[in-house]
GROMACS .gro file of C-alpha atoms in nm:
model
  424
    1UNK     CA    1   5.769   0.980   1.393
    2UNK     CA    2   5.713   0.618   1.255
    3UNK     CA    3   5.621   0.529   0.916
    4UNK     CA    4   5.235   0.547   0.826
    5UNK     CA    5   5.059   0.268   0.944
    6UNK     CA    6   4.749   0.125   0.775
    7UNK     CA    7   4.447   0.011   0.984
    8UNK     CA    8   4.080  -0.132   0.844
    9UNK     CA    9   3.759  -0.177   1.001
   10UNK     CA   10   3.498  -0.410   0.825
   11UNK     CA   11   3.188  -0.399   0.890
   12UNK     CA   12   3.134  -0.232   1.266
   13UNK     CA   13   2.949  -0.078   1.496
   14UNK     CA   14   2.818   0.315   1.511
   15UNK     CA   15   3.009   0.405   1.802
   16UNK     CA   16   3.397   0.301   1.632
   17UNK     CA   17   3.363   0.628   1.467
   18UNK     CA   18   3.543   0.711   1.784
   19UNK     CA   19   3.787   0.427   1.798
   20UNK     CA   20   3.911   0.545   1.463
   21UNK     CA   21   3.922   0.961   1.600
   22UNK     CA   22   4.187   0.785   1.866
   23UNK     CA   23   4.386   0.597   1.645
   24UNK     CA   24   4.448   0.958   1.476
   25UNK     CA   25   4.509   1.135   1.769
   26UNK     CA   26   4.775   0.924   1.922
   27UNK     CA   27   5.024   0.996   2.135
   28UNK     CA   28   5.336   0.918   1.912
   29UNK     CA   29   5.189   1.150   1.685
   30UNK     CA   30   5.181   0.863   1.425
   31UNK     CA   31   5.027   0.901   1.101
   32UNK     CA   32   4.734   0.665   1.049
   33UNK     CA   33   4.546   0.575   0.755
   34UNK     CA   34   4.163   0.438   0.820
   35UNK     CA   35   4.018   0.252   0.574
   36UNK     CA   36   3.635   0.136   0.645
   37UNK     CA   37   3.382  -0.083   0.469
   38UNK     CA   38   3.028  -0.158   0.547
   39UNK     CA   39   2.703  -0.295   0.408
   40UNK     CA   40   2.538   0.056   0.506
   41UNK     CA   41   2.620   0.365   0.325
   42UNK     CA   42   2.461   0.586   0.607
   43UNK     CA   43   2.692   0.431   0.874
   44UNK     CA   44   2.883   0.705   1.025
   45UNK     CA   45   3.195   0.516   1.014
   46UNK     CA   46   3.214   0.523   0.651
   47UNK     CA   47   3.248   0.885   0.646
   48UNK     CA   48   3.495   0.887   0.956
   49UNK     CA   49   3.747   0.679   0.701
   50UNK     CA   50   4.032   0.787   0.525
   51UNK     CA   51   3.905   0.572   0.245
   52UNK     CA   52   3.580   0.360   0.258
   53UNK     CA   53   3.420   0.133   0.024
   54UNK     CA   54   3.075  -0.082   0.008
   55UNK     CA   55   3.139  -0.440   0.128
   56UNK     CA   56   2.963  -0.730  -0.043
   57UNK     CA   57   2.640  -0.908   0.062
   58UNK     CA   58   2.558  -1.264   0.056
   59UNK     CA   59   2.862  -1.396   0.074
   60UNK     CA   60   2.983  -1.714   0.276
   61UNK     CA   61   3.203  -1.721   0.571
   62UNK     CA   62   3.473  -1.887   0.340
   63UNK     CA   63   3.385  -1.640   0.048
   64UNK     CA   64   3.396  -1.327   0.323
   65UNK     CA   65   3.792  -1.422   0.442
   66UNK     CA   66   3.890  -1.436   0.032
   67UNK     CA   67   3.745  -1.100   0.023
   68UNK     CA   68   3.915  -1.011   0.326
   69UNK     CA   69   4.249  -1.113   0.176
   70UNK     CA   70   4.239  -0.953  -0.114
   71UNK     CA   71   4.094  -0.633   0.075
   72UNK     CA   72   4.423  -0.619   0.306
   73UNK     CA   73   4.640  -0.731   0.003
   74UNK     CA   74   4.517  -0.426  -0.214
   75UNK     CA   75   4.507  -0.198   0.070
   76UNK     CA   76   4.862  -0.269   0.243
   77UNK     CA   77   4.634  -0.278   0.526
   78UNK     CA   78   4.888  -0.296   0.843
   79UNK     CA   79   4.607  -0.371   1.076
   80UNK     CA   80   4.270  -0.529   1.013
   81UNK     CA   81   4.037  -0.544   1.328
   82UNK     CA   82   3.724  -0.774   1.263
   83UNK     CA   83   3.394  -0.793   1.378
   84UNK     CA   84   3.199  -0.934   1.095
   85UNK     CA   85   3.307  -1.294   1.041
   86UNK     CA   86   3.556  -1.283   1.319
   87UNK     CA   87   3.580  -1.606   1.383
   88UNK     CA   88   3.601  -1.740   1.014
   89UNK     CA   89   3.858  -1.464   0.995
   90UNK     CA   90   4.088  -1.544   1.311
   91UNK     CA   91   4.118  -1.910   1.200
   92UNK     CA   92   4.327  -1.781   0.868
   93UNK     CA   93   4.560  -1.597   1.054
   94UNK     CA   94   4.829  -1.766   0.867
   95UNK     CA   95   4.714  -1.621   0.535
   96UNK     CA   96   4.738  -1.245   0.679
   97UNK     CA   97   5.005  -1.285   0.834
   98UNK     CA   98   5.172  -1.359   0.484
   99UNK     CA   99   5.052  -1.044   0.330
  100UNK     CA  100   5.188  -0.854   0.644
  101UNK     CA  101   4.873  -0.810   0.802
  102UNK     CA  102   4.856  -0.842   1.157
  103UNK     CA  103   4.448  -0.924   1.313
  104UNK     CA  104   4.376  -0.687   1.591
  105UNK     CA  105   4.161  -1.008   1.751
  106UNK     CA  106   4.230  -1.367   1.961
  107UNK     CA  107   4.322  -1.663   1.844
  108UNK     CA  108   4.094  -1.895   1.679
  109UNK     CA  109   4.053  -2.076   1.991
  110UNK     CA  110   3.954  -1.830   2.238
  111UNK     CA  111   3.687  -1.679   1.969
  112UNK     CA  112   3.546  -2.029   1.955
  113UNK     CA  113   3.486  -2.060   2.332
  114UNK     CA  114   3.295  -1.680   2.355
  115UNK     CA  115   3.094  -1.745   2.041
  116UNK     CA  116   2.879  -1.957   2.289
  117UNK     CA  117   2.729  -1.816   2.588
  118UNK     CA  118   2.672  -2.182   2.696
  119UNK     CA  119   2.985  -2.288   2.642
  120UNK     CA  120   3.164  -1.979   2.785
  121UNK     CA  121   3.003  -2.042   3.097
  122UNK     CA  122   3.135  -2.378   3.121
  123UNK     CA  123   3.454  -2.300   3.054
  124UNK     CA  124   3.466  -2.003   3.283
  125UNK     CA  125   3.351  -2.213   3.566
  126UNK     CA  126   3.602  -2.448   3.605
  127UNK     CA  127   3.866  -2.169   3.633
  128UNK     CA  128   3.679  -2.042   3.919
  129UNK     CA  129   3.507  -1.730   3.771
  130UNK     CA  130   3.150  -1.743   3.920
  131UNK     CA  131   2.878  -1.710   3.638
  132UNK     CA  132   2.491  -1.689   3.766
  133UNK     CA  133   2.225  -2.016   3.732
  134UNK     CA  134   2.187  -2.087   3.367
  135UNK     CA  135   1.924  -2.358   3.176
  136UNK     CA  136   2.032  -2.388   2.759
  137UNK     CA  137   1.641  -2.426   2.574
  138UNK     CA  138   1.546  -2.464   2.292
  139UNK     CA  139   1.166  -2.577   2.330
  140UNK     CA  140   0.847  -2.445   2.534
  141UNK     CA  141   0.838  -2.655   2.789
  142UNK     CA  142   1.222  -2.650   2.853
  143UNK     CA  143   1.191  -2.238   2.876
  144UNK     CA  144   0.836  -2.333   3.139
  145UNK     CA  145   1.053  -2.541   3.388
  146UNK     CA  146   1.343  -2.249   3.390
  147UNK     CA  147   1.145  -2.027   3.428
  148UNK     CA  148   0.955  -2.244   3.750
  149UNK     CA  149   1.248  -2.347   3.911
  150UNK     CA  150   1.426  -1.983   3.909
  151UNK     CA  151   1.091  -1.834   4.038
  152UNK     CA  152   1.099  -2.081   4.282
  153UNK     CA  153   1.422  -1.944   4.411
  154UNK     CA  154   1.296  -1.582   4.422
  155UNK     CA  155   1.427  -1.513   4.086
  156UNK     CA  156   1.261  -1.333   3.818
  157UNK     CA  157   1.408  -1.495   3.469
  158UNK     CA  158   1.536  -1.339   3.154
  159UNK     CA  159   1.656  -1.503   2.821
  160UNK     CA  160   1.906  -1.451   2.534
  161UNK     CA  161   2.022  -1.625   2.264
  162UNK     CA  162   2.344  -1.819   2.298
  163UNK     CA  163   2.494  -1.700   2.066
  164UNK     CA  164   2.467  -1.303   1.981
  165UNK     CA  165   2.638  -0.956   2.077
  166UNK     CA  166   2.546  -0.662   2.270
  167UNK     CA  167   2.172  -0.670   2.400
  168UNK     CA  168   1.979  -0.818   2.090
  169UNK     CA  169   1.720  -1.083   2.148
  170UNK     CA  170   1.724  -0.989   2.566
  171UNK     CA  171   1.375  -1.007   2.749
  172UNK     CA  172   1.279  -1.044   3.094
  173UNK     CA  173   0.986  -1.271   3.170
  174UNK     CA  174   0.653  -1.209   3.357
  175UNK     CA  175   0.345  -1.319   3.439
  176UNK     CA  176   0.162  -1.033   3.394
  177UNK     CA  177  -0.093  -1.065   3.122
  178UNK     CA  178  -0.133  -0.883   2.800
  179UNK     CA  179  -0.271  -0.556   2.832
  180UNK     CA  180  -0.251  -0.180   2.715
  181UNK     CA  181   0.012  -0.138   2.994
  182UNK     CA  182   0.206  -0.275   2.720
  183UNK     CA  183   0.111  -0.040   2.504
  184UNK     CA  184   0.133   0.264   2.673
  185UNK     CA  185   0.478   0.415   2.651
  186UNK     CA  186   0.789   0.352   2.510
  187UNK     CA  187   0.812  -0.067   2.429
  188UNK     CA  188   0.969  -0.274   2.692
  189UNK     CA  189   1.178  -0.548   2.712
  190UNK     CA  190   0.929  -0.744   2.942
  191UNK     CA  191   0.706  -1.030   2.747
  192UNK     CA  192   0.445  -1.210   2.888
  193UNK     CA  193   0.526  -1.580   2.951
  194UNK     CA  194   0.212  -1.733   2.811
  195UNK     CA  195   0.271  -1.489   2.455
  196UNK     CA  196   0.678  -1.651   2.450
  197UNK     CA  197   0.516  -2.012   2.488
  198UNK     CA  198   0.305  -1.962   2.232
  199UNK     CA  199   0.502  -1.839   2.009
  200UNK     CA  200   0.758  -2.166   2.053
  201UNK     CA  201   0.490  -2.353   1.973
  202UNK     CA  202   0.360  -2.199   1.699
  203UNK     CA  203   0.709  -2.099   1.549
  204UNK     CA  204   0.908  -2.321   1.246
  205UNK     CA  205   1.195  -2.120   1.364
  206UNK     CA  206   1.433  -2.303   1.630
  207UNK     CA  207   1.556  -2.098   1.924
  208UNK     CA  208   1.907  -2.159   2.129
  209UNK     CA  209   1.820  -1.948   2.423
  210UNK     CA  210   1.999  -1.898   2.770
  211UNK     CA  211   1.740  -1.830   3.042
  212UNK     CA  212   1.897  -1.726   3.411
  213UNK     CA  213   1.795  -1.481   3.641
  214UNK     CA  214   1.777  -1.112   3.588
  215UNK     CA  215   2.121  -0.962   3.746
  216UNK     CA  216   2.107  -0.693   3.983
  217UNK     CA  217   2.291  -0.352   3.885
  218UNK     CA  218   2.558  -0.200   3.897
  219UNK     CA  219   2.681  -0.365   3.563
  220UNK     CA  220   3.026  -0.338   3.547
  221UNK     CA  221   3.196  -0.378   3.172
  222UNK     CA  222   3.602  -0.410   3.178
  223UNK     CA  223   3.785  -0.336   2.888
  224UNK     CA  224   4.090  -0.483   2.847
  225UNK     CA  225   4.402  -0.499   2.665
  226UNK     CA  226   4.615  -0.856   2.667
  227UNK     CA  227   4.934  -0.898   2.457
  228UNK     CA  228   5.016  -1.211   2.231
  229UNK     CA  229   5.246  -1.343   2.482
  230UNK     CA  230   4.888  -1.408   2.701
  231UNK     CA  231   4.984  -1.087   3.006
  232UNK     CA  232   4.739  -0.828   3.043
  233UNK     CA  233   4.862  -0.471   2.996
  234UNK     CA  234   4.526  -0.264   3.090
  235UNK     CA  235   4.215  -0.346   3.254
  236UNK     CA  236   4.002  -0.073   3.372
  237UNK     CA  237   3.593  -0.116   3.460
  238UNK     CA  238   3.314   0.095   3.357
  239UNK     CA  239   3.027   0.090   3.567
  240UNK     CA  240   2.670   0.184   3.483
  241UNK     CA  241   2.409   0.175   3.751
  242UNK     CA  242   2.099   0.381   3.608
  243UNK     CA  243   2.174   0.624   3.367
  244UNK     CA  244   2.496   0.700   3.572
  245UNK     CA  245   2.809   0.580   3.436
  246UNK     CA  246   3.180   0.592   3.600
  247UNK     CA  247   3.529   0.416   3.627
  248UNK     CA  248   3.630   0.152   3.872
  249UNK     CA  249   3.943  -0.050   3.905
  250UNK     CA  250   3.790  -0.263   4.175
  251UNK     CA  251   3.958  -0.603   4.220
  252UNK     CA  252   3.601  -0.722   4.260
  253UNK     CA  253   3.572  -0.679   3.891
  254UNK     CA  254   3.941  -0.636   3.787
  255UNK     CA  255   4.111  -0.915   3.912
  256UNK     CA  256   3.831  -1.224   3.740
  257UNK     CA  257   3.823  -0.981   3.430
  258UNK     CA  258   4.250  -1.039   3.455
  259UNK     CA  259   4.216  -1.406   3.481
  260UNK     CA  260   4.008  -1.486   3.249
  261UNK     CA  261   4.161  -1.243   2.949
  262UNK     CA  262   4.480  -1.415   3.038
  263UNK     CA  263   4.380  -1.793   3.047
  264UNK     CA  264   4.222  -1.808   2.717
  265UNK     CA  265   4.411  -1.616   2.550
  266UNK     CA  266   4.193  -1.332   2.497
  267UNK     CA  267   4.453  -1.115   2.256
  268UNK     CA  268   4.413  -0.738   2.216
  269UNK     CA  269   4.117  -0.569   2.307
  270UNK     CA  270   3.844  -0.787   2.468
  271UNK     CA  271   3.559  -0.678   2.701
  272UNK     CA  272   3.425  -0.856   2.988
  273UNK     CA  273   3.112  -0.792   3.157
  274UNK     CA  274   2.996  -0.853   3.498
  275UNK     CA  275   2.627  -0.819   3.711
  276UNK     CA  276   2.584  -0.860   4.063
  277UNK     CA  277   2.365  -1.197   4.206
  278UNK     CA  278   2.306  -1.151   4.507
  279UNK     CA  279   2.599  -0.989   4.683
  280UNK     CA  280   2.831  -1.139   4.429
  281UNK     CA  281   2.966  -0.993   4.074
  282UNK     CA  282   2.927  -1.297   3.871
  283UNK     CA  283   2.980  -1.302   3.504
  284UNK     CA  284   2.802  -1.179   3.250
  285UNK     CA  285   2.916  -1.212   2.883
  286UNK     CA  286   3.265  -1.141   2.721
  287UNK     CA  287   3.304  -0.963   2.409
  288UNK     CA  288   3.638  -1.077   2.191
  289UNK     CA  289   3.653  -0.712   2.016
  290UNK     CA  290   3.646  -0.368   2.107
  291UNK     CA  291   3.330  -0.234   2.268
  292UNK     CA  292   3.134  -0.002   2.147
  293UNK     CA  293   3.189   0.201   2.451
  294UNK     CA  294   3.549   0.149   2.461
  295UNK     CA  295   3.637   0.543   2.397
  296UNK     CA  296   3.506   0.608   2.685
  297UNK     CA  297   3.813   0.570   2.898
  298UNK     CA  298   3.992   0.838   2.722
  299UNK     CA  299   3.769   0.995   3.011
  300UNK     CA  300   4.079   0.828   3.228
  301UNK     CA  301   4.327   0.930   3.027
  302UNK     CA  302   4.410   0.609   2.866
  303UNK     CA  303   4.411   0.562   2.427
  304UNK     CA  304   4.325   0.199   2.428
  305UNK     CA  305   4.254   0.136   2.038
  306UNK     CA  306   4.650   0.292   1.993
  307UNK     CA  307   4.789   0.065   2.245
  308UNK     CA  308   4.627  -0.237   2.055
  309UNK     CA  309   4.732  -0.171   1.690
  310UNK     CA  310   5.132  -0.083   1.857
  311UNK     CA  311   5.089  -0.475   2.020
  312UNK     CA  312   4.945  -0.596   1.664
  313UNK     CA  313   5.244  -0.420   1.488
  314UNK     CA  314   5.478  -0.603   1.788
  315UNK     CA  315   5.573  -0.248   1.955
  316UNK     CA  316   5.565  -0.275   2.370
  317UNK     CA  317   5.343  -0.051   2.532
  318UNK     CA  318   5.454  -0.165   2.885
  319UNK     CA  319   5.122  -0.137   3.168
  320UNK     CA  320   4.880   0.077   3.063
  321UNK     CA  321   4.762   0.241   3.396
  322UNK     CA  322   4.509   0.522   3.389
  323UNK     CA  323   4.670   0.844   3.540
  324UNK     CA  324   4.369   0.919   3.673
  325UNK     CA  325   3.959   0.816   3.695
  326UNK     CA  326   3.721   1.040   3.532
  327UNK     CA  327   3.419   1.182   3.664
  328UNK     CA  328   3.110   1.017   3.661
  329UNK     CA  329   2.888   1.089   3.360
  330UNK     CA  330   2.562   1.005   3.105
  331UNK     CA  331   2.522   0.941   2.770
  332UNK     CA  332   2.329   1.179   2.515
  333UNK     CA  333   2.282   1.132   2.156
  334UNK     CA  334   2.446   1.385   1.896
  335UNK     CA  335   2.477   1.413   1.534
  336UNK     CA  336   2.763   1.278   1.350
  337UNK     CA  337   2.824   1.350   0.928
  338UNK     CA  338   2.729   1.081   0.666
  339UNK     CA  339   2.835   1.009   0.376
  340UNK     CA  340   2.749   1.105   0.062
  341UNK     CA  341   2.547   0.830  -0.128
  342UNK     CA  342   2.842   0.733  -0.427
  343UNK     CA  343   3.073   0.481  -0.276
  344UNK     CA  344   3.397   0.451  -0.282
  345UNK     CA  345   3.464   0.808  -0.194
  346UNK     CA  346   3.816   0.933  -0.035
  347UNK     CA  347   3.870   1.246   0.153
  348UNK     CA  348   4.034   1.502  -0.031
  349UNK     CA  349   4.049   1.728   0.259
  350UNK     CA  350   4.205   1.636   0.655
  351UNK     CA  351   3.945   1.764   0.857
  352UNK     CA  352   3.582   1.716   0.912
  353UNK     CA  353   3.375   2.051   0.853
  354UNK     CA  354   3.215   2.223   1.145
  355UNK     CA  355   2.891   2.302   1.150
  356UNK     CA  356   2.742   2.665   1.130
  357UNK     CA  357   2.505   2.779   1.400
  358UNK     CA  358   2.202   2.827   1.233
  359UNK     CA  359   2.050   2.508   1.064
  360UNK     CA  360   2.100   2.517   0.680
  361UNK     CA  361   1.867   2.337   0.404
  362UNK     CA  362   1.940   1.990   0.410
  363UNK     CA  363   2.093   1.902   0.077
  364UNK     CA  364   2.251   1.532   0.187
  365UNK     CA  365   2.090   1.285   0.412
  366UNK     CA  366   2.071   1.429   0.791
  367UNK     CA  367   2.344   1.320   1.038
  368UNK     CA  368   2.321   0.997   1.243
  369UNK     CA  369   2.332   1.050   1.623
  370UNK     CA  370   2.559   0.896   1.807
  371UNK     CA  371   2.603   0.898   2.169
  372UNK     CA  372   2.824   1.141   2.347
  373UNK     CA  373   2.895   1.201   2.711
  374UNK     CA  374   2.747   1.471   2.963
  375UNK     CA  375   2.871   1.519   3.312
  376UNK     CA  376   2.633   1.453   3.602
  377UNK     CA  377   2.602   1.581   3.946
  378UNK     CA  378   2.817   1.394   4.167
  379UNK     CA  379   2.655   1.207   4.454
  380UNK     CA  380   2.743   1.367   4.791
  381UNK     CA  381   2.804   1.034   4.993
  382UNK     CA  382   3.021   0.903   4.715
  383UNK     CA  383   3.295   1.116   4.703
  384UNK     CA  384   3.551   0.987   4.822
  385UNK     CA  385   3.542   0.624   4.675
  386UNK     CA  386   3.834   0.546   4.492
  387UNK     CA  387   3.611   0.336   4.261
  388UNK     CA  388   3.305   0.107   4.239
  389UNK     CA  389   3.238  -0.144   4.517
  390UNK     CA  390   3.039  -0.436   4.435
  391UNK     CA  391   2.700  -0.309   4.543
  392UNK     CA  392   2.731   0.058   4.419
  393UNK     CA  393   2.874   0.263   4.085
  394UNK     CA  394   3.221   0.456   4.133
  395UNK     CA  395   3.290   0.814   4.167
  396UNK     CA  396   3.635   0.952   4.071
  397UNK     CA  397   3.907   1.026   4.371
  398UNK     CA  398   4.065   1.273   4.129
  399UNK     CA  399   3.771   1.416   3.885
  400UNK     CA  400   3.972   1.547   3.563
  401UNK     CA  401   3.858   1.841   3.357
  402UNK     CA  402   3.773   1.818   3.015
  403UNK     CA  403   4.099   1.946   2.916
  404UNK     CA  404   4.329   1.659   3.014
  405UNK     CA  405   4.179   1.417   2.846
  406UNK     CA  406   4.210   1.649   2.525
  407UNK     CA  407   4.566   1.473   2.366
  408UNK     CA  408   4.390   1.115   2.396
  409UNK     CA  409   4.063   1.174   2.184
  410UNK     CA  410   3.926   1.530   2.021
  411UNK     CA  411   3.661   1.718   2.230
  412UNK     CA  412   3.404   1.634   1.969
  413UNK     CA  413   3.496   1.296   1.972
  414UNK     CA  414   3.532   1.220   2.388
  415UNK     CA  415   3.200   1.044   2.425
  416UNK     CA  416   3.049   0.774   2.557
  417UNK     CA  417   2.825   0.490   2.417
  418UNK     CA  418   2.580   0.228   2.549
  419UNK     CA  419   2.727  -0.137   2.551
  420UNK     CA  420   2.774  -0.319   2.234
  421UNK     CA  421   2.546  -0.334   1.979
  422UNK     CA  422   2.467  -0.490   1.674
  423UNK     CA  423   2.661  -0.365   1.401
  424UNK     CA  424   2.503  -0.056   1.277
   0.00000   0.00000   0.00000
């Protein structure tokens, strides 16, 4: 058993309480100390940490990496994985690197390219990764003739900002007016086009949107793991078609998802996401950290977040090849502890406390849910696919039970998430 190695997270998503569950329950039976900040004391991550502590507001990018260095420098942090301020982070790797500090994230360069949507898709063209019709606006009548010329081509348009993670600012355009159908129900992510003109026009606020058609499902979302010296160690899909989710390892999606994590340089954990147009998977986005849902293929037998910090602390893992594909699944939301309110706080005990069966009187602020996997029925004329072809989601060859997937992640903590979201 190796010495104790010490990993932080800075301000992250909901769903890396479970990234941090498998960096505990590794394989080498390493011991792993998780320290956490956040700008939210009810995030769920702060109270998965070793340690935790409140993280600043207001300041600068500049201002954020000085806090950042002293942060790993008073820590002895081993391993810092960023996702607030990546990209002002990964450009002073230098400085880490002198206080022994490795960055679980690409290089400055590759960061720069997938900060813009725009610009990714340039870039990823002329490597020959196919990416779906795109128009870059930023005024009414620009989003008016994308929106004419892809209904013109049978398309129905959607937009997005160009730069942004996970889902936020996505709508899908129509024509159909105003009414209490929108209303009615839960809200949708369908505007009117007449209300998004208007509010261009009206607004002091400049937009950088990409409008394109909306993809076709099944949306397939590889996660993988590159190396520093540029070679790809794992990539393994996870398809979602509906609310059904599953694995593939499809050279439909594998083999552009290779390609492009290993020419630019995409270090560690990346994710890379892919909708069909057409009869073609084109690209979608690509995410230069860990997804949210990246736990999921413990499901495959595979303890991704481990394999990344033993890269970052220049250990080989050697291909990463999932002994098996799980079974296809959903995702429900359950309850996961919070913190008390006082920050900093450290855990004076190793394990999390169960929870009765009967409800008690809430003393402390109530659990947040997070998202955790349930298995579905299996489609009948799916069976026996290996994994997902491009115009359907996978099915497992060799379904696993819940207990071999137990030494990669804890049963409470085997779950699944939606696609990246905003930091929560």
């Amino acid at each position: 058993m190796g010495s104790r190695v010490r990993v932080w997270l800075n301000r992250t998503y909901a769903e890396n309480v479970f990234f941090m569950d498998q960096l505990r329950n590794n394989p080498q039976h390493r011991a792993v100390e998780i320290h956490a900040t956040h700008g939210d004391a009810d995030s769920p991550v702060l109270a998965a940490a070793d340690t935790a502590e409140p993280e600043p507001e207001g300041l600068s990018p500049r201002a954020y990496v000085e806090y950042a260095l002293d942060m790993c420098a008073r820590r002895s942090v081993d391993v810092f994985v960023p996702v607030l301020h990546q990209d002002a982070i990964v450009a002073q790797r230098a400085e880490f690197a002198a206080l022994g500090t490795a960055l679980l994230a690409p290089p400055a360069e590759a960061v720069a390219v997938f900060h813009d949507k725009a610009v990714a898709y340039q870039a990823v063209e002329a490597v020959g990764i196919p990416v779906p019709p795109w128009y870059r606006v930023r005024t009414a009548e620009e989003l008016v003739t994308a929106v004419e010329e892809l209904e013109a081509a049978g398309q129905r348009a959607c937009f997005k900002p160009a730069a942004g993670a996970g889902g936020v600012g996505f709508r899908v355009i129509t024509r159909t007016p105003f009414s209490m159908m929108h209303l009615n129900g839960f809200p949708s992510a369908y505007v009117p086009l007449d209300l998004v003109v208007e509010a261009l026009r009206t607004s002091a606020e400049p937009v950088d949107w990409l409008v394109m058609p909306h993809l076709g499902q099944p949306e397939v979302s590889v996660d993988c793991l590159t190396g520093p010296d540029g070679r790809v160690r794992m990539a393994i899909g996870r398809t979602k078609n509906g609310r059904r989710r599953g694995f593939t390892l499809d050279d439909a999606w594998i083999e552009p998802a290779r390609l492009l994590a290993e020419a630019f340089g995409l270090h560690y954990l990346s994710n890379i996401q892919f909708r069909m147009y057409g009869d073609e998977p084109v690209l979608m986005d690509v995410n230069t950290r860990p997804a949210g849902g990246l736990h999921q293929i413990a499901q495959c037998g595979v303890n991704a977040p481990w394999a990344a910090v033993r890269l970052a602390l220049g250990e080989e893992t050697g291909e990463v090849v999932p002994p098996f594909l799980g079974p296809d699944y959903t995702v429900v939301a359950g309850p996961r502890p919070v913190r008390p309110v006082s920050l900093p706080a450290q855990r004076t005990e190793p394990g999390v406390p169960t929870l009765s069966a009967m409800p008690a009187q809430a003393t402390e602020p109530a659990p947040q849910p997070v998202q955790s996997p349930q298995p579905v029925h299996p489609v009948p004329s799916m069976q026996s696919a290996p994994s997902v072809q491009p115009q359907q989601s996978s099915t497992s060859a060799h379904p696993a039970p819940v207990e071999a997937i137990a030494p990669a992640v804890p049963a409470q903590s085997a779950a699944a998430a939606t696609a990246a979201t905003a930091p929560a």
